[in-house]
Amino acid sequence: MTTPVSLSAQLMDLDACATLEGRIALLVDGPDALDAATRRVNRLTKGAVARLLASDRFSKLKPGETVSLAFPAGLQAEAVDIVRLPRRATLAEARKAGVGLAKLKGKAALTVMAGTQRHAAELGLGVALRAYAYEDMKTPAKDAAGTAATGAVTLMVGKPDEIEAALVPLRAAAEGVFLTRDLISAPANILTTTSFAARLEELRELGVEVEVLEEAALEQLGMGSLLSVGHGSDSPSKVVVMQWKGGANDAAPLALVGKGVVFDTGGYSLKPAGGMEDMTMDMGGAGVVAGVMHTLARRGARANVVGLVGLVENMISGRATRPGDVVRAMKGDTIEVINTDAEGRLVLADVLWYAQERFKPAGMIDLATLTGAIIIALGHEKAGVFSNDDALCNAVLKAAETEGEGAWRMPLGAAYDKKLKSQIADMKNVGGRDAGSITAAQFLQRFVNESTPWVHLDIAGVASVKAETAYAPQGASGWGVLALNRLVADRFETKADAAKDKA
Ligand code: BES
Ligand code: MN
Ligand code: ZN
């Protein structure tokens, strides 16, 4: 797994400024509000910092933006990065500052003179999240420069114990995001259903109970819908169940359900060749579920959360499902498969039903790279949010907003559901071109009990993006790990116990 850069807090040491290696970051509120570290570095550089602060370049900076002094005289450091940041920065501004610093950092060590910045730890998270690179498929460079270790990030602060404590859950979050990104980035010949399940079994090391249900078990359960998707593949279909039991014994869990199509050719309703390679990310929903489970376990969340992922590969062969085939879902309903490329909903139908039958969850959230139509509607900025429960939905929207992960609620309704009527079966798996994301969500809702608060997140536009996003370089974003981790913290954790621990 790609590991986040080492992040730690240390007591502010002004005398170190002259001899620090790598880069030094100064946080400046305005040209006349300089902290001790900024004054010290200014003195050491014979006023270079003050001249920069008096310049146009500095006055044009927005909160969180940076200008740099390269190889400044008077310091051992290779650069001073001056970040405009209010003392009482918002969480978003602090992370943005970290993101900016990460882009400049390269492999250098970075010391951030964070002083009394209240969101120093969040700034550190911003650095860690943006400093990600997926390099598993690259041959490691053999020259000395290529093998040099990545320099650590040190936050020099007034209260290192406080910031260290704040860093603990944030490191867990960064690790979860990295796991999700690694999984989404991995090509389909490497991340097969089998190797994906094996990777999830590693979560046992963190105290997660992991079960892998193989095809025979899925057949026994009657998951004819999910199994129909993987029929054309040589990789066996699997459902992986991950239980984190951090809450009260009797508390019904939150269920997180993920679409894990390790590759989506479209099946006989074949996708065009151009861009088909992107369908290596069609397991994005399952990747987010994996990342959230990792984070919850790593920070010891006091909540019961069960993650369930349907791992399949949508391929073509003599055994693959044909358009027009009728399959029977675990719920008992028959589905006419009009389009074999609308496979994600066939997978989720059975996993959603199984999750409810087995766990009677207090809430259920599914994540899926489900439709191209959601990209037409919302672009790559926001995930589509569909729900049968305003309270859970609003909690998800709020958590996403706080974490800077875009999300937008979309409608559901009987008029959309009607489009799924089949001539020969209980339903068909597509509803036509118009409102494609909504009819997909309607299909899922047919497998959700009215009494189960449920949110469906269509992450097709946000899971992997060809441009950089707020906290990620181009590629897999890890969208959803931070939001769902926060949702669990805000809504599903037993606060009383947490308070007792503090006392
Ligand atoms: N995995 C795709 C959706 C997708 C598209 C994800 C682009 C990420 C980027 C999904 O399985 C799919 O093929 N959906 C079809 C549904 C259609 C056949 C009703 C689509 O969106 O075209
Ligand atoms: Mn498809
Ligand atoms: Zn798909």
mmCIF file of N, CA, C and O in Angstrom, residues 292-356:
data_model
loop_
_atom_site.group_PDB
_atom_site.id
_atom_site.type_symbol
_atom_site.label_atom_id
_atom_site.label_comp_id
_atom_site.label_asym_id
_atom_site.label_seq_id
_atom_site.Cartn_x
_atom_site.Cartn_y
_atom_site.Cartn_z
ATOM 1 N N VAL A 292 -12.842 3.147 3.994
ATOM 2 C CA VAL A 292 -13.545 3.574 5.210
ATOM 3 C C VAL A 292 -13.349 2.533 6.313
ATOM 4 O O VAL A 292 -13.064 2.884 7.471
ATOM 5 N N MET A 293 -13.461 1.254 5.974
ATOM 6 C CA MET A 293 -13.283 0.211 6.998
ATOM 7 C C MET A 293 -11.879 0.284 7.587
ATOM 8 O O MET A 293 -11.681 0.141 8.792
ATOM 9 N N HIS A 294 -10.893 0.517 6.720
ATOM 10 C CA HIS A 294 -9.513 0.652 7.202
ATOM 11 C C HIS A 294 -9.415 1.816 8.192
ATOM 12 O O HIS A 294 -8.852 1.682 9.277
ATOM 13 N N THR A 295 -9.961 2.962 7.803
ATOM 14 C CA THR A 295 -9.874 4.153 8.661
ATOM 15 C C THR A 295 -10.568 3.933 9.999
ATOM 16 O O THR A 295 -10.025 4.264 11.058
ATOM 17 N N LEU A 296 -11.775 3.367 9.964
ATOM 18 C CA LEU A 296 -12.530 3.161 11.203
ATOM 19 C C LEU A 296 -11.761 2.244 12.151
ATOM 20 O O LEU A 296 -11.674 2.508 13.353
ATOM 21 N N ALA A 297 -11.189 1.176 11.599
ATOM 22 C CA ALA A 297 -10.467 0.228 12.433
ATOM 23 C C ALA A 297 -9.189 0.871 12.977
ATOM 24 O O ALA A 297 -8.848 0.738 14.148
ATOM 25 N N ARG A 298 -8.523 1.600 12.137
ATOM 26 C CA ARG A 298 -7.235 2.200 12.488
ATOM 27 C C ARG A 298 -7.382 3.237 13.591
ATOM 28 O O ARG A 298 -6.488 3.423 14.398
ATOM 29 N N ARG A 299 -8.535 3.932 13.606
ATOM 30 C CA ARG A 299 -8.715 4.924 14.666
ATOM 31 C C ARG A 299 -9.583 4.397 15.798
ATOM 32 O O ARG A 299 -9.913 5.119 16.747
ATOM 33 N N GLY A 300 -9.960 3.126 15.708
ATOM 34 C CA GLY A 300 -10.744 2.516 16.779
ATOM 35 C C GLY A 300 -12.106 3.150 16.957
ATOM 36 O O GLY A 300 -12.527 3.436 18.084
ATOM 37 N N ALA A 301 -12.821 3.360 15.868
ATOM 38 C CA ALA A 301 -14.134 4.015 15.932
ATOM 39 C C ALA A 301 -15.092 3.238 16.832
ATOM 40 O O ALA A 301 -15.175 2.018 16.760
ATOM 41 N N ARG A 302 -15.806 3.960 17.691
ATOM 42 C CA ARG A 302 -16.754 3.325 18.616
ATOM 43 C C ARG A 302 -18.102 3.189 17.950
ATOM 44 O O ARG A 302 -19.090 3.799 18.350
ATOM 45 N N ALA A 303 -18.135 2.397 16.897
ATOM 46 C CA ALA A 303 -19.370 2.219 16.149
ATOM 47 C C ALA A 303 -19.346 0.842 15.508
ATOM 48 O O ALA A 303 -18.271 0.278 15.276
ATOM 49 N N ASN A 304 -20.544 0.313 15.247
ATOM 50 C CA ASN A 304 -20.641 -0.944 14.504
ATOM 51 C C ASN A 304 -20.905 -0.623 13.036
ATOM 52 O O ASN A 304 -21.908 0.005 12.710
ATOM 53 N N VAL A 305 -19.992 -1.021 12.205
ATOM 54 C CA VAL A 305 -20.126 -0.749 10.774
ATOM 55 C C VAL A 305 -19.791 -2.031 10.025
ATOM 56 O O VAL A 305 -18.785 -2.682 10.317
ATOM 57 N N VAL A 306 -20.658 -2.395 9.082
ATOM 58 C CA VAL A 306 -20.363 -3.566 8.262
ATOM 59 C C VAL A 306 -20.214 -3.110 6.808
ATOM 60 O O VAL A 306 -21.044 -2.350 6.290
ATOM 61 N N GLY A 307 -19.128 -3.530 6.195
ATOM 62 C CA GLY A 307 -18.896 -3.220 4.786
ATOM 63 C C GLY A 307 -19.129 -4.465 3.954
ATOM 64 O O GLY A 307 -18.655 -5.543 4.317
ATOM 65 N N LEU A 308 -19.888 -4.331 2.878
ATOM 66 C CA LEU A 308 -20.127 -5.478 1.991
ATOM 67 C C LEU A 308 -19.829 -5.055 0.561
ATOM 68 O O LEU A 308 -20.321 -4.020 0.091
ATOM 69 N N VAL A 309 -19.016 -5.838 -0.114
ATOM 70 C CA VAL A 309 -18.700 -5.495 -1.503
ATOM 71 C C VAL A 309 -18.971 -6.697 -2.410
ATOM 72 O O VAL A 309 -18.699 -7.836 -2.051
ATOM 73 N N GLY A 310 -19.528 -6.409 -3.577
ATOM 74 C CA GLY A 310 -19.756 -7.434 -4.592
ATOM 75 C C GLY A 310 -18.638 -7.327 -5.611
ATOM 76 O O GLY A 310 -18.532 -6.315 -6.314
ATOM 77 N N LEU A 311 -17.794 -8.354 -5.673
ATOM 78 C CA LEU A 311 -16.631 -8.332 -6.572
ATOM 79 C C LEU A 311 -16.910 -9.227 -7.782
ATOM 80 O O LEU A 311 -17.085 -10.444 -7.642
ATOM 81 N N VAL A 312 -16.953 -8.629 -8.936
ATOM 82 C CA VAL A 312 -17.249 -9.370 -10.169
ATOM 83 C C VAL A 312 -16.481 -8.726 -11.316
ATOM 84 O O VAL A 312 -15.985 -7.605 -11.193
ATOM 85 N N GLU A 313 -16.409 -9.453 -12.438
ATOM 86 C CA GLU A 313 -15.812 -8.859 -13.630
ATOM 87 C C GLU A 313 -16.793 -9.044 -14.779
ATOM 88 O O GLU A 313 -17.292 -10.155 -15.002
ATOM 89 N N ASN A 314 -17.075 -7.972 -15.494
ATOM 90 C CA ASN A 314 -18.074 -8.004 -16.576
ATOM 91 C C ASN A 314 -17.365 -8.227 -17.912
ATOM 92 O O ASN A 314 -16.859 -7.285 -18.522
ATOM 93 N N MET A 315 -17.296 -9.510 -18.321
ATOM 94 C CA MET A 315 -16.533 -9.884 -19.515
ATOM 95 C C MET A 315 -17.427 -10.623 -20.506
ATOM 96 O O MET A 315 -18.599 -10.890 -20.244
ATOM 97 N N ILE A 316 -16.806 -11.005 -21.626
ATOM 98 C CA ILE A 316 -17.523 -11.715 -22.682
ATOM 99 C C ILE A 316 -16.948 -13.122 -22.826
ATOM 100 O O ILE A 316 -15.732 -13.290 -22.795
ATOM 101 N N SER A 317 -17.807 -14.094 -22.941
ATOM 102 C CA SER A 317 -17.370 -15.447 -23.287
ATOM 103 C C SER A 317 -18.615 -16.222 -23.665
ATOM 104 O O SER A 317 -19.727 -15.685 -23.638
ATOM 105 N N GLY A 318 -18.444 -17.504 -23.982
ATOM 106 C CA GLY A 318 -19.596 -18.345 -24.305
ATOM 107 C C GLY A 318 -20.554 -18.513 -23.136
ATOM 108 O O GLY A 318 -21.704 -18.900 -23.319
ATOM 109 N N ARG A 319 -20.079 -18.209 -21.946
ATOM 110 C CA ARG A 319 -20.946 -18.344 -20.771
ATOM 111 C C ARG A 319 -21.534 -17.017 -20.311
ATOM 112 O O ARG A 319 -22.308 -16.976 -19.361
ATOM 113 N N ALA A 320 -21.136 -15.925 -20.971
ATOM 114 C CA ALA A 320 -21.578 -14.608 -20.494
ATOM 115 C C ALA A 320 -23.087 -14.434 -20.681
ATOM 116 O O ALA A 320 -23.701 -15.037 -21.565
ATOM 117 N N THR A 321 -23.666 -13.578 -19.863
ATOM 118 C CA THR A 321 -25.088 -13.240 -19.974
ATOM 119 C C THR A 321 -25.343 -12.540 -21.311
ATOM 120 O O THR A 321 -24.545 -11.717 -21.760
ATOM 121 N N ARG A 322 -26.474 -12.894 -21.958
ATOM 122 C CA ARG A 322 -26.876 -12.240 -23.212
ATOM 123 C C ARG A 322 -27.911 -11.164 -22.927
ATOM 124 O O ARG A 322 -28.691 -11.310 -21.976
ATOM 125 N N PRO A 323 -27.974 -10.141 -23.745
ATOM 126 C CA PRO A 323 -29.105 -9.213 -23.636
ATOM 127 C C PRO A 323 -30.399 -10.003 -23.842
ATOM 128 O O PRO A 323 -30.474 -10.839 -24.743
ATOM 129 N N GLY A 324 -31.363 -9.763 -22.989
ATOM 130 C CA GLY A 324 -32.626 -10.501 -23.080
ATOM 131 C C GLY A 324 -32.736 -11.643 -22.087
ATOM 132 O O GLY A 324 -33.833 -12.135 -21.822
ATOM 133 N N ASP A 325 -31.601 -12.068 -21.525
ATOM 134 C CA ASP A 325 -31.660 -13.125 -20.505
ATOM 135 C C ASP A 325 -32.462 -12.638 -19.303
ATOM 136 O O ASP A 325 -32.477 -11.438 -18.998
ATOM 137 N N VAL A 326 -33.102 -13.583 -18.632
ATOM 138 C CA VAL A 326 -33.826 -13.244 -17.407
ATOM 139 C C VAL A 326 -33.151 -13.958 -16.237
ATOM 140 O O VAL A 326 -32.887 -15.159 -16.310
ATOM 141 N N VAL A 327 -32.845 -13.179 -15.199
ATOM 142 C CA VAL A 327 -32.168 -13.745 -14.021
ATOM 143 C C VAL A 327 -33.041 -13.514 -12.792
ATOM 144 O O VAL A 327 -33.928 -12.649 -12.796
ATOM 145 N N ARG A 328 -32.789 -14.318 -11.733
ATOM 146 C CA ARG A 328 -33.576 -14.154 -10.516
ATOM 147 C C ARG A 328 -32.674 -13.660 -9.382
ATOM 148 O O ARG A 328 -31.645 -14.259 -9.084
ATOM 149 N N ALA A 329 -33.069 -12.550 -8.769
ATOM 150 C CA ALA A 329 -32.306 -11.975 -7.660
ATOM 151 C C ALA A 329 -32.603 -12.723 -6.367
ATOM 152 O O ALA A 329 -33.603 -13.426 -6.259
ATOM 153 N N MET A 330 -31.729 -12.537 -5.394
ATOM 154 C CA MET A 330 -31.909 -13.171 -4.077
ATOM 155 C C MET A 330 -33.262 -12.800 -3.470
ATOM 156 O O MET A 330 -33.915 -13.621 -2.825
ATOM 157 N N LYS A 331 -33.718 -11.601 -3.707
ATOM 158 C CA LYS A 331 -35.010 -11.164 -3.168
ATOM 159 C C LYS A 331 -36.152 -12.008 -3.722
ATOM 160 O O LYS A 331 -37.221 -12.107 -3.114
ATOM 161 N N GLY A 332 -35.934 -12.615 -4.897
ATOM 162 C CA GLY A 332 -36.966 -13.451 -5.517
ATOM 163 C C GLY A 332 -37.489 -12.877 -6.814
ATOM 164 O O GLY A 332 -38.120 -13.582 -7.609
ATOM 165 N N ASP A 333 -37.248 -11.608 -7.063
ATOM 166 C CA ASP A 333 -37.757 -10.961 -8.279
ATOM 167 C C ASP A 333 -36.945 -11.379 -9.501
ATOM 168 O O ASP A 333 -35.743 -11.615 -9.422
ATOM 169 N N THR A 334 -37.631 -11.426 -10.659
ATOM 170 C CA THR A 334 -36.928 -11.717 -11.901
ATOM 171 C C THR A 334 -36.593 -10.417 -12.632
ATOM 172 O O THR A 334 -37.352 -9.445 -12.592
ATOM 173 N N ILE A 335 -35.436 -10.431 -13.294
ATOM 174 C CA ILE A 335 -34.939 -9.229 -13.975
ATOM 175 C C ILE A 335 -34.604 -9.579 -15.422
ATOM 176 O O ILE A 335 -33.844 -10.523 -15.683
ATOM 177 N N GLU A 336 -35.175 -8.822 -16.349
ATOM 178 C CA GLU A 336 -34.818 -8.983 -17.756
ATOM 179 C C GLU A 336 -33.607 -8.090 -18.031
ATOM 180 O O GLU A 336 -33.670 -6.871 -17.863
ATOM 181 N N VAL A 337 -32.496 -8.729 -18.410
ATOM 182 C CA VAL A 337 -31.257 -7.975 -18.632
ATOM 183 C C VAL A 337 -31.287 -7.438 -20.062
ATOM 184 O O VAL A 337 -30.860 -8.106 -20.998
ATOM 185 N N ILE A 338 -31.833 -6.248 -20.233
ATOM 186 C CA ILE A 338 -31.904 -5.630 -21.552
ATOM 187 C C ILE A 338 -30.511 -5.235 -22.018
ATOM 188 O O ILE A 338 -30.154 -5.368 -23.172
ATOM 189 N N ASN A 339 -29.717 -4.713 -21.052
ATOM 190 C CA ASN A 339 -28.395 -4.193 -21.390
ATOM 191 C C ASN A 339 -27.375 -4.758 -20.405
ATOM 192 O O ASN A 339 -27.449 -4.484 -19.207
ATOM 193 N N THR A 340 -26.439 -5.538 -20.919
ATOM 194 C CA THR A 340 -25.462 -6.162 -20.003
ATOM 195 C C THR A 340 -24.468 -5.141 -19.457
ATOM 196 O O THR A 340 -23.693 -5.455 -18.553
ATOM 197 N N ASP A 341 -24.496 -3.912 -20.001
ATOM 198 C CA ASP A 341 -23.621 -2.860 -19.483
ATOM 199 C C ASP A 341 -24.224 -2.167 -18.256
ATOM 200 O O ASP A 341 -23.563 -1.388 -17.589
ATOM 201 N N ALA A 342 -25.484 -2.430 -17.973
ATOM 202 C CA ALA A 342 -26.080 -1.908 -16.730
ATOM 203 C C ALA A 342 -25.942 -2.995 -15.673
ATOM 204 O O ALA A 342 -26.920 -3.538 -15.159
ATOM 205 N N GLU A 343 -24.667 -3.319 -15.376
ATOM 206 C CA GLU A 343 -24.361 -4.470 -14.521
ATOM 207 C C GLU A 343 -24.214 -4.119 -13.051
ATOM 208 O O GLU A 343 -24.442 -4.962 -12.193
ATOM 209 N N GLY A 344 -23.843 -2.859 -12.787
ATOM 210 C CA GLY A 344 -23.598 -2.490 -11.387
ATOM 211 C C GLY A 344 -24.838 -2.691 -10.537
ATOM 212 O O GLY A 344 -24.771 -3.213 -9.417
ATOM 213 N N ARG A 345 -25.987 -2.321 -11.083
ATOM 214 C CA ARG A 345 -27.239 -2.442 -10.324
ATOM 215 C C ARG A 345 -27.595 -3.907 -10.090
ATOM 216 O O ARG A 345 -28.220 -4.237 -9.087
ATOM 217 N N LEU A 346 -27.173 -4.772 -11.036
ATOM 218 C CA LEU A 346 -27.444 -6.208 -10.852
ATOM 219 C C LEU A 346 -26.619 -6.762 -9.685
ATOM 220 O O LEU A 346 -27.061 -7.644 -8.946
ATOM 221 N N VAL A 347 -25.425 -6.236 -9.542
ATOM 222 C CA VAL A 347 -24.558 -6.645 -8.434
ATOM 223 C C VAL A 347 -25.128 -6.117 -7.111
ATOM 224 O O VAL A 347 -25.299 -6.853 -6.135
ATOM 225 N N LEU A 348 -25.441 -4.815 -7.105
ATOM 226 C CA LEU A 348 -25.892 -4.186 -5.854
ATOM 227 C C LEU A 348 -27.226 -4.739 -5.385
ATOM 228 O O LEU A 348 -27.470 -4.843 -4.180
ATOM 229 N N ALA A 349 -28.104 -5.101 -6.324
ATOM 230 C CA ALA A 349 -29.428 -5.616 -5.946
ATOM 231 C C ALA A 349 -29.272 -6.752 -4.933
ATOM 232 O O ALA A 349 -29.935 -6.758 -3.885
ATOM 233 N N ASP A 350 -28.393 -7.674 -5.230
ATOM 234 C CA ASP A 350 -28.229 -8.827 -4.336
ATOM 235 C C ASP A 350 -27.457 -8.477 -3.062
ATOM 236 O O ASP A 350 -27.772 -8.984 -1.983
ATOM 237 N N VAL A 351 -26.457 -7.606 -3.167
ATOM 238 C CA VAL A 351 -25.678 -7.280 -1.959
ATOM 239 C C VAL A 351 -26.517 -6.432 -1.007
ATOM 240 O O VAL A 351 -26.476 -6.620 0.218
ATOM 241 N N LEU A 352 -27.309 -5.507 -1.554
ATOM 242 C CA LEU A 352 -28.186 -4.691 -0.699
ATOM 243 C C LEU A 352 -29.178 -5.581 0.047
ATOM 244 O O LEU A 352 -29.409 -5.437 1.249
ATOM 245 N N TRP A 353 -29.759 -6.527 -0.700
ATOM 246 C CA TRP A 353 -30.770 -7.398 -0.091
ATOM 247 C C TRP A 353 -30.143 -8.267 1.003
ATOM 248 O O TRP A 353 -30.666 -8.392 2.110
ATOM 249 N N TYR A 354 -28.994 -8.836 0.685
ATOM 250 C CA TYR A 354 -28.272 -9.677 1.655
ATOM 251 C C TYR A 354 -27.908 -8.873 2.905
ATOM 252 O O TYR A 354 -28.061 -9.353 4.040
ATOM 253 N N ALA A 355 -27.444 -7.643 2.718
ATOM 254 C CA ALA A 355 -27.042 -6.799 3.854
ATOM 255 C C ALA A 355 -28.216 -6.590 4.807
ATOM 256 O O ALA A 355 -28.067 -6.671 6.025
ATOM 257 N N GLN A 356 -29.401 -6.371 4.239
ATOM 258 C CA GLN A 356 -30.573 -6.127 5.092
ATOM 259 C C GLN A 356 -31.051 -7.405 5.773
ATOM 260 O O GLN A 356 -31.412 -7.407 6.952
#
